[in-house]
Coordinates of C-alpha atoms and ligand atoms in Angstrom, one line a residue:
M1 CA 5.0 -20.5 -12.4
S2 CA 6.4 -17.0 -12.2
R3 CA 5.3 -14.7 -9.5
R4 CA 3.8 -12.4 -12.0
S5 CA 1.6 -15.0 -13.6
A6 CA 0.5 -16.3 -10.3
L7 CA -1.0 -13.0 -9.4
L8 CA -4.4 -11.7 -8.6
A9 CA -7.4 -12.6 -10.5
L10 CA -9.1 -9.4 -9.9
P11 CA -12.7 -10.1 -9.4
C12 CA -14.7 -8.9 -12.3
A13 CA -18.4 -8.9 -12.7
A14 CA -20.9 -6.6 -14.4
F15 CA -24.4 -5.9 -15.6
L16 CA -26.3 -4.1 -18.1
L17 CA -28.1 -1.0 -17.8
S18 CA -31.0 1.0 -18.2
A19 CA -30.5 4.5 -17.0
C20 CA -30.1 7.7 -18.5
S21 CA -31.7 9.1 -21.5
S22 CA -29.9 11.9 -23.1
L23 CA -30.5 15.4 -22.0
A24 CA -34.1 16.2 -22.2
P25 CA -33.9 19.9 -21.8
A26 CA -36.0 21.8 -19.5
Q27 CA -39.5 21.7 -20.5
A28 CA -38.9 22.6 -17.0
A29 CA -39.3 26.2 -17.7
A30 CA -43.0 26.0 -17.5
S31 CA -43.2 23.3 -14.7
P32 CA -43.7 24.3 -11.1
A33 CA -40.8 23.6 -8.8
D34 CA -41.0 20.8 -6.3
A35 CA -38.0 21.5 -4.1
I36 CA -35.5 24.3 -3.4
L37 CA -32.0 23.3 -2.1
L38 CA -30.0 26.2 -0.6
G39 CA -26.3 26.0 0.2
R40 CA -22.9 26.7 -1.3
L41 CA -22.8 25.1 -4.8
F42 CA -20.1 23.4 -6.7
D43 CA -20.2 24.4 -10.4
A44 CA -18.6 21.3 -11.7
R45 CA -17.9 22.6 -15.2
A46 CA -16.4 25.9 -14.1
G47 CA -14.6 24.2 -11.1
L48 CA -15.7 26.8 -8.6
V49 CA -17.9 27.3 -5.7
I50 CA -20.9 29.7 -5.7
D51 CA -21.4 30.9 -2.1
H52 CA -25.1 31.7 -2.3
G53 CA -26.2 28.8 -4.4
V54 CA -29.5 27.2 -5.2
V55 CA -30.8 24.1 -7.0
V56 CA -34.4 24.4 -8.1
I57 CA -35.8 20.9 -8.7
A58 CA -38.9 20.1 -10.8
G59 CA -39.7 16.4 -11.1
E60 CA -36.6 14.4 -11.7
R61 CA -34.6 17.3 -13.1
V62 CA -32.9 20.6 -12.3
L63 CA -35.0 23.5 -13.3
C64 CA -32.4 26.2 -12.4
A65 CA -29.2 26.1 -10.5
G66 CA -26.4 28.6 -9.7
E67 CA -26.6 32.0 -8.0
R68 CA -29.8 32.5 -6.1
A69 CA -30.3 35.8 -7.8
A70 CA -30.3 34.0 -11.1
C71 CA -33.1 31.6 -10.3
S72 CA -36.7 32.3 -9.1
W73 CA -39.2 30.2 -7.2
D74 CA -42.5 30.3 -5.6
A75 CA -42.5 31.0 -1.8
T76 CA -44.7 28.0 -1.3
T77 CA -42.2 25.5 -2.8
P78 CA -40.6 23.4 0.0
Q79 CA -37.1 24.7 0.9
H80 CA -34.2 22.7 2.2
D81 CA -31.7 25.1 3.6
Y82 CA -28.3 23.4 4.0
G83 CA -26.6 26.5 5.3
D84 CA -22.9 26.4 4.6
A85 CA -22.9 22.8 3.4
L86 CA -21.8 22.3 -0.2
L87 CA -24.2 21.1 -2.9
L88 CA -22.4 18.9 -5.5
P89 CA -23.7 16.8 -8.4
G90 CA -24.2 13.2 -7.3
L91 CA -20.9 11.4 -7.7
I92 CA -20.1 8.9 -10.5
D93 CA -17.9 5.9 -9.9
L94 CA -16.6 4.8 -13.3
H95 CA -15.2 1.5 -12.3
V96 CA -17.0 -0.8 -9.9
H97 CA -17.8 -4.5 -9.5
A98 CA -21.3 -4.4 -8.1
R99 CA -23.1 -7.2 -6.3
P100 CA -26.7 -7.5 -5.1
H101 CA -25.7 -7.5 -1.4
Y102 CA -24.0 -4.1 -1.5
I103 CA -25.7 -2.4 -4.5
G104 CA -27.6 -0.4 -1.9
A105 CA -24.5 1.1 -0.4
F106 CA -23.7 3.5 -3.3
V107 CA -26.5 6.0 -3.1
P108 CA -26.3 6.8 0.7
S109 CA -22.5 7.2 0.0
G110 CA -23.3 9.9 -2.4
V111 CA -22.5 7.8 -5.5
T112 CA -25.6 8.1 -7.6
T113 CA -24.3 6.7 -10.9
I114 CA -21.9 3.7 -11.4
R115 CA -20.3 2.1 -14.4
D116 CA -20.0 -1.6 -13.7
A117 CA -16.8 -3.1 -15.3
G118 CA -17.7 -6.7 -15.6
N119 CA -20.6 -8.9 -14.6
T120 CA -22.9 -11.5 -16.0
L121 CA -26.0 -10.2 -17.7
D122 CA -28.1 -12.1 -15.2
T123 CA -26.5 -10.4 -12.2
L124 CA -26.9 -7.0 -13.9
A125 CA -30.6 -7.7 -14.3
R126 CA -30.8 -8.5 -10.6
L127 CA -28.9 -5.3 -9.7
R128 CA -31.2 -3.2 -11.8
A129 CA -34.3 -4.7 -10.2
T130 CA -33.0 -3.9 -6.7
S131 CA -34.7 -0.9 -5.1
G132 CA -32.2 1.7 -4.0
A133 CA -29.7 0.8 -6.7
P134 CA -27.8 3.7 -8.3
R135 CA -28.1 4.6 -11.9
L136 CA -26.2 1.8 -13.6
L137 CA -24.2 1.7 -16.9
A138 CA -22.5 -1.6 -17.5
T139 CA -20.4 -3.8 -19.7
G140 CA -21.6 -7.3 -20.0
P141 CA -19.1 -10.2 -19.7
L142 CA -15.5 -9.5 -20.2
L143 CA -13.9 -10.4 -23.5
D144 CA -10.5 -12.0 -23.5
G145 CA -8.2 -14.3 -25.5
P146 CA -8.0 -18.1 -25.3
V147 CA -5.4 -18.0 -22.5
S148 CA -7.0 -15.9 -19.8
V149 CA -7.0 -15.6 -16.0
L150 CA -10.7 -15.1 -16.4
T151 CA -11.2 -18.6 -17.8
P152 CA -8.8 -20.8 -15.9
Q153 CA -10.6 -24.0 -17.0
G154 CA -9.9 -23.2 -20.6
P155 CA -11.6 -21.1 -23.3
A156 CA -15.2 -20.1 -22.7
P157 CA -16.6 -19.7 -26.2
F158 CA -19.8 -17.7 -26.9
D159 CA -22.9 -19.7 -26.2
A160 CA -26.2 -17.9 -27.0
E161 CA -28.1 -20.3 -24.7
T162 CA -26.1 -19.5 -21.6
L163 CA -25.0 -15.9 -22.4
G164 CA -26.8 -14.5 -19.4
G165 CA -24.6 -16.5 -17.0
Q166 CA -21.3 -16.0 -18.7
P167 CA -18.8 -13.8 -16.8
A168 CA -16.2 -13.9 -19.5
I169 CA -16.2 -14.9 -23.2
T170 CA -13.2 -16.1 -25.2
L171 CA -12.5 -14.4 -28.6
T172 CA -10.1 -16.3 -30.8
S173 CA -10.8 -14.6 -34.1
P174 CA -12.1 -11.3 -35.6
A175 CA -15.2 -13.3 -36.6
D176 CA -15.7 -14.2 -32.9
A177 CA -15.5 -10.5 -32.0
D178 CA -18.3 -9.7 -34.5
T179 CA -20.6 -12.5 -33.3
V180 CA -20.2 -11.8 -29.6
I181 CA -20.4 -8.0 -29.8
D182 CA -23.5 -8.3 -32.0
A183 CA -25.1 -10.5 -29.3
L184 CA -24.1 -8.2 -26.4
A185 CA -25.4 -5.1 -28.3
E186 CA -28.6 -7.0 -28.8
A187 CA -28.7 -7.8 -25.1
G188 CA -28.5 -4.1 -24.3
V189 CA -25.1 -3.6 -22.8
D190 CA -23.9 0.0 -22.5
W191 CA -20.2 -0.7 -22.8
I192 CA -17.8 -3.4 -24.1
K193 CA -14.9 -4.4 -22.0
L194 CA -11.8 -5.8 -23.5
Y195 CA -9.3 -7.7 -21.3
E196 CA -5.6 -8.3 -21.2
Q197 CA -4.8 -11.1 -23.5
L198 CA -6.6 -10.5 -26.7
S199 CA -4.4 -10.5 -29.8
P200 CA -4.1 -7.1 -31.5
E201 CA -6.0 -8.4 -34.5
V202 CA -9.0 -9.5 -32.4
F203 CA -8.8 -6.4 -30.2
D204 CA -9.1 -4.1 -33.3
A205 CA -11.9 -6.2 -34.7
A206 CA -13.7 -5.9 -31.4
L207 CA -13.3 -2.1 -31.5
Q208 CA -14.7 -2.0 -35.0
A209 CA -17.7 -4.2 -34.0
A210 CA -18.4 -2.0 -31.0
A211 CA -18.2 1.1 -33.1
R212 CA -20.8 -0.3 -35.5
H213 CA -23.2 -0.5 -32.6
G214 CA -22.2 2.8 -31.2
L215 CA -20.9 1.1 -28.1
P216 CA -18.0 2.7 -26.2
V217 CA -15.1 0.4 -25.1
M218 CA -13.1 0.1 -21.9
A219 CA -9.9 -1.8 -21.9
D220 CA -8.0 -3.4 -19.0
L221 CA -4.7 -4.2 -20.6
G222 CA -3.0 -5.4 -17.4
T223 CA -0.6 -3.7 -15.0
V224 CA 2.8 -4.8 -13.7
L225 CA 1.1 -6.5 -10.8
T226 CA -1.4 -8.4 -12.9
R227 CA -0.4 -9.6 -16.3
G228 CA 0.5 -6.5 -18.2
L229 CA 4.0 -7.7 -18.9
T230 CA 3.3 -11.4 -18.9
G231 CA 0.8 -12.3 -21.5
A232 CA -0.8 -9.0 -22.5
Q233 CA -0.4 -8.4 -26.2
V234 CA -2.0 -5.0 -26.7
D235 CA -0.3 -2.0 -25.1
A236 CA -1.8 1.4 -24.2
R237 CA -0.5 3.2 -27.3
H238 CA -2.0 0.6 -29.6
A239 CA -5.3 0.6 -27.8
A240 CA -5.6 4.4 -27.8
A241 CA -4.6 4.6 -31.5
S242 CA -7.2 2.0 -32.3
G243 CA -10.0 4.0 -30.7
V244 CA -10.6 2.6 -27.3
T245 CA -12.8 5.0 -25.1
T246 CA -11.2 4.5 -21.7
L247 CA -8.0 2.9 -20.4
E248 CA -8.6 1.3 -16.9
H249 CA -5.9 1.2 -14.2
L250 CA -3.4 2.8 -16.7
G251 CA -3.2 -0.8 -18.0
G252 CA -1.0 -1.3 -21.0
V253 CA 1.3 1.6 -20.0
A254 CA 4.0 -0.6 -18.5
L255 CA 4.0 -2.7 -21.7
A256 CA 4.1 0.4 -23.9
Y257 CA 7.0 1.7 -21.8
E258 CA 8.9 -1.6 -22.1
R259 CA 8.3 -1.7 -25.9
L260 CA 9.8 1.7 -26.2
G261 CA 13.0 0.3 -24.6
G262 CA 12.3 1.3 -20.9
D263 CA 12.3 -0.8 -17.8
P264 CA 9.0 -0.3 -16.0
D265 CA 10.4 -1.8 -12.9
A266 CA 13.3 0.7 -12.6
E267 CA 13.3 3.0 -9.6
T268 CA 13.8 6.0 -12.0
L269 CA 11.6 6.2 -15.1
D270 CA 12.7 7.9 -18.3
P271 CA 10.7 11.1 -18.7
A272 CA 11.2 11.1 -22.5
L273 CA 9.5 7.7 -22.8
L274 CA 6.7 8.7 -20.5
D275 CA 6.1 11.9 -22.4
R276 CA 6.0 10.0 -25.7
I277 CA 3.3 7.7 -24.3
V278 CA 1.3 10.6 -22.9
A279 CA 1.5 12.5 -26.2
D280 CA 0.1 9.4 -28.0
L281 CA -2.7 9.1 -25.5
A282 CA -3.5 12.8 -25.7
Q283 CA -3.6 12.7 -29.4
S284 CA -6.0 9.8 -29.5
G285 CA -8.6 11.4 -27.3
V286 CA -8.8 8.4 -25.0
A287 CA -9.9 8.9 -21.4
V288 CA -8.1 7.4 -18.5
V289 CA -9.6 5.8 -15.4
P290 CA -6.4 5.4 -13.3
T291 CA -8.0 3.7 -10.2
A292 CA -5.4 5.4 -8.1
G293 CA -6.9 4.2 -4.9
N294 CA -6.5 0.7 -6.1
A295 CA -2.8 1.2 -6.9
A296 CA -2.3 2.8 -3.5
Q297 CA -3.9 -0.1 -1.6
F298 CA -2.0 -2.7 -3.6
A299 CA 1.3 -1.0 -2.9
A300 CA 0.4 -0.4 0.8
P301 CA -2.8 -2.1 2.0
D302 CA -5.0 0.0 4.3
S303 CA -3.0 3.2 3.5
L304 CA -6.1 5.1 2.5
P305 CA -8.2 6.2 5.5
R306 CA -11.6 4.5 5.7
D307 CA -13.0 4.7 9.2
D308 CA -14.8 7.9 8.4
L309 CA -16.4 6.6 5.3
P310 CA -20.2 6.5 5.1
G311 CA -21.4 3.1 6.2
A312 CA -17.8 2.0 7.0
A313 CA -18.6 -0.2 10.0
L314 CA -21.4 -1.9 8.2
V315 CA -19.8 -2.8 4.9
A316 CA -16.3 -3.5 6.2
A317 CA -17.2 -6.6 8.2
D318 CA -18.0 -8.8 5.3
F319 CA -14.7 -8.1 3.6
S320 CA -12.1 -8.4 6.4
G321 CA -11.2 -12.0 5.6
Y322 CA -10.6 -11.2 1.9
W323 CA -8.7 -8.1 2.7
S324 CA -6.4 -9.9 5.2
H325 CA -5.7 -12.6 2.7
L326 CA -4.9 -10.2 -0.1
S327 CA -2.7 -8.0 2.2
R328 CA -0.7 -11.1 3.0
V329 CA -0.1 -11.9 -0.6
L330 CA 0.7 -8.3 -1.4
G331 CA 3.2 -8.2 1.5
E332 CA 5.4 -10.8 -0.1
P333 CA 8.5 -8.9 -1.2
E334 CA 8.4 -10.0 -4.9
V335 CA 4.7 -9.1 -5.1
H336 CA 5.2 -5.8 -3.3
A337 CA 7.9 -4.8 -5.8
L338 CA 5.4 -5.3 -8.7
A339 CA 2.8 -3.1 -7.0
R340 CA 5.4 -0.4 -6.3
S341 CA 6.3 -0.4 -10.0
D342 CA 2.7 0.3 -10.8
Q343 CA 2.5 3.1 -8.3
R344 CA 5.7 4.7 -9.6
L345 CA 4.2 4.6 -13.1
L346 CA 1.0 6.1 -11.9
R347 CA 2.7 8.9 -10.0
A348 CA 4.8 9.8 -13.0
M349 CA 1.9 9.5 -15.5
L350 CA -1.0 11.3 -13.8
P351 CA 0.5 14.8 -13.7
R352 CA 1.7 14.4 -17.3
L353 CA -1.7 13.2 -18.5
L354 CA -3.4 16.2 -16.8
A355 CA -1.0 18.6 -18.3
A356 CA -1.6 17.1 -21.7
G357 CA -5.3 17.5 -21.4
V358 CA -6.2 13.8 -21.2
R359 CA -9.5 13.4 -19.4
I360 CA -9.1 11.6 -16.0
G361 CA -12.2 9.8 -14.6
A362 CA -12.7 8.6 -11.1
G363 CA -13.2 4.9 -10.6
S364 CA -12.6 2.8 -7.5
D365 CA -12.5 -0.7 -8.9
L366 CA -14.3 -1.7 -5.6
P367 CA -13.9 -4.2 -4.1
A368 CA -10.9 -5.5 -5.9
A369 CA -8.1 -3.9 -3.9
P370 CA -7.9 -4.5 -0.1
Y371 CA -9.7 -2.0 2.1
M372 CA -11.6 -0.3 -0.8
L373 CA -15.1 -0.3 0.7
A374 CA -18.0 -1.7 -1.3
G375 CA -20.2 1.4 -1.9
P376 CA -18.2 4.4 -0.6
A377 CA -14.8 3.6 -2.1
L378 CA -15.1 6.4 -4.5
H379 CA -14.3 8.8 -1.6
Q380 CA -11.0 6.8 -1.2
E381 CA -10.3 7.2 -4.9
L382 CA -10.8 11.0 -4.6
D383 CA -8.3 11.0 -1.8
A384 CA -5.8 9.0 -3.9
L385 CA -6.3 11.2 -6.9
V386 CA -5.4 14.3 -4.8
A387 CA -2.4 12.4 -3.4
N388 CA -1.2 11.8 -6.9
G389 CA -1.3 15.4 -8.1
L390 CA -4.9 16.3 -8.9
T391 CA -6.2 19.4 -7.2
P392 CA -9.4 18.8 -5.2
V393 CA -11.4 20.6 -7.9
Q394 CA -9.9 18.3 -10.6
A395 CA -10.7 15.2 -8.4
L396 CA -14.3 16.3 -7.9
Q397 CA -14.6 17.0 -11.7
A398 CA -13.2 13.5 -12.3
A399 CA -16.2 12.1 -10.4
T400 CA -18.8 14.6 -11.8
H401 CA -18.8 16.4 -15.1
V402 CA -15.7 14.7 -16.6
A403 CA -17.0 11.3 -15.6
A404 CA -20.4 12.2 -17.2
D405 CA -18.6 13.3 -20.3
I406 CA -16.7 10.0 -20.5
L407 CA -20.0 8.2 -20.1
G408 CA -21.5 10.4 -22.9
Q409 CA -24.3 11.4 -20.4
A410 CA -24.8 15.1 -20.8
D411 CA -27.5 15.3 -18.1
L412 CA -25.3 13.9 -15.3
G413 CA -22.4 15.2 -13.3
R414 CA -23.5 18.8 -13.2
L415 CA -26.1 21.0 -11.5
E416 CA -27.6 22.9 -14.4
A417 CA -31.0 23.4 -15.9
G418 CA -32.1 20.2 -17.6
A419 CA -29.7 17.9 -15.7
R420 CA -30.8 15.0 -13.6
A421 CA -31.5 16.2 -10.1
D422 CA -28.8 14.1 -8.4
V423 CA -27.4 16.1 -5.6
L424 CA -24.9 15.4 -2.8
V425 CA -24.8 17.7 0.1
V426 CA -21.6 17.6 2.3
A427 CA -20.5 19.5 5.4
G428 CA -17.2 21.2 5.2
D429 CA -15.2 22.2 2.2
P430 CA -13.9 19.4 0.0
L431 CA -12.0 22.0 -2.0
A432 CA -9.8 22.6 1.0
D433 CA -9.8 18.9 2.2
I434 CA -11.0 16.3 -0.2
R435 CA -12.1 14.0 2.7
A436 CA -14.9 16.4 3.4
T437 CA -16.9 14.6 0.7
R438 CA -17.5 11.8 3.3
R439 CA -19.4 14.2 5.6
I440 CA -22.7 13.5 3.9
E441 CA -25.7 15.6 5.0
A442 CA -28.1 14.6 2.2
V443 CA -28.4 12.8 -1.1
W444 CA -31.0 13.4 -3.7
T445 CA -31.5 11.2 -6.7
D446 CA -33.8 12.1 -9.6
G447 CA -35.3 14.9 -7.6
T448 CA -36.1 12.8 -4.5
R449 CA -34.4 13.1 -1.2
V450 CA -33.0 9.8 0.0
D451 CA -33.8 8.6 3.5
L452 CA -30.2 7.8 4.5
A453 CA -31.0 5.9 7.6
A454 CA -33.5 3.7 5.8
A455 CA -31.0 3.2 2.9
W456 CA -28.3 1.9 5.3
T457 CA -30.9 -0.3 7.1
T458 CA -31.6 -1.8 3.7
V459 CA -27.9 -2.5 3.1
E460 CA -27.6 -4.1 6.5
N461 CA -30.5 -6.4 5.8
A462 CA -29.1 -7.3 2.4
L463 CA -25.7 -8.1 3.9
D464 CA -27.4 -10.2 6.6
A465 CA -29.4 -12.1 4.0
A466 CA -26.3 -12.7 1.9
R467 CA -24.4 -14.0 4.9
A468 CA -27.3 -16.4 5.8
E469 CA -27.4 -17.6 2.2
A470 CA -23.7 -18.2 2.2
Q471 CA -23.9 -20.1 5.5
A472 CA -26.8 -22.2 4.2
E473 CA -24.7 -23.1 1.1
V474 CA -21.8 -24.1 3.3
E475 CA -24.1 -26.3 5.4
A476 CA -25.7 -27.8 2.4
G477 CA -22.3 -28.6 1.0
S478 CA -21.1 -30.3 4.2
T479 CA -24.3 -32.3 4.2
D480 CA -23.8 -33.4 0.6
E481 CA -20.3 -34.5 1.4
G482 CA -21.4 -36.2 4.5
Ligands
LIG501 ZN1 -12.1 -3.9 -12.3

């Protein structure tokens, strides 16, 4: 088996969602305010900071936000004066793999909305029922071709009876795509996720089926490290031209580059080929979720600082074995070379994509890569985006209003009248040092202040319970064998 094909089966799981209705503009004007938040304020759309900012909250929504002089409120309304701290829209992580034992770690990390990128419908239902979960948009099971790393035992055809428990479904024909996407739409998924090894014909049929239901589509077309050059059939240019909504991990770019005659493993990449790919992506209107933190940690595990992340000590413990194992695999010279190819492509592509006006969204892919912390990893992604050429403002926009735009959720990712009152308050200035987003003073979701200590205690209890459950399973297993 080649080294490439032996590579990482990135964990993928997801869930469906409830969440956000579209913007219900401020009937707010007549409602009394419930809370006043004072501080510096990040205007996510304009990309600037208002020094004397305010967010006036009424119920679950923002009644008024911006310069204090532009908003008015009653003196009896409770005020929360955060001084020089910065008020930001609650952050959005566009690519996660959530699980019940760490679903509670997002909100106290300032991540108030997530897009889950692959899960069973049953797990999604559990996640949604968990108190303290962030707002959740999700794909259902991943859709892939008959030969797939997701279904190592062989094809997993659609089965209406067991749909809720299927993490991946095999599509072998355009008719399959219609049947499965009809069923997923019926089940209420928010997104469709297409995976690496679909044929172009089935891929395009799936896009058409999704479009009939008004469902956006994310595609993971594989990277050099995964199977982007060994089995993937659809490249990034094809996917974009066919109307995919987001490209994850810059997947399919290596294959597009190779098909244009380039060598994606070369130390020096051909600017003309890169520009051609970027021009095609820009023309299509596709958005890119590069998961730059992922690429960084695959190329150099533990290179992104994490000790200062919210909840770091708590959530790291359960992953150390997995991280060490993955790091050992990634340390093998042949594997390392593949990860470096991906990183070279990413470094070359991101500034070009930005310059061409392609929307870049922030997604951590947690916990797929080593040392990306379940819950707070979006802060690592912000760090990695800046390291790859985004300004801190662009990185913050990638996790706020650009992310909301990609999600088609006009009332998220901004602090403006009518928006959901999701607010992150951080000490320091993330525009000067992006790592300041980790210095969390307060989080508000839907107009309610989160008790951060209680939220972390809930996470601790959930992790303890999961550990006990896993231990019980191990013991039951050894008893059975005995
Ligand atoms: Zn993923």
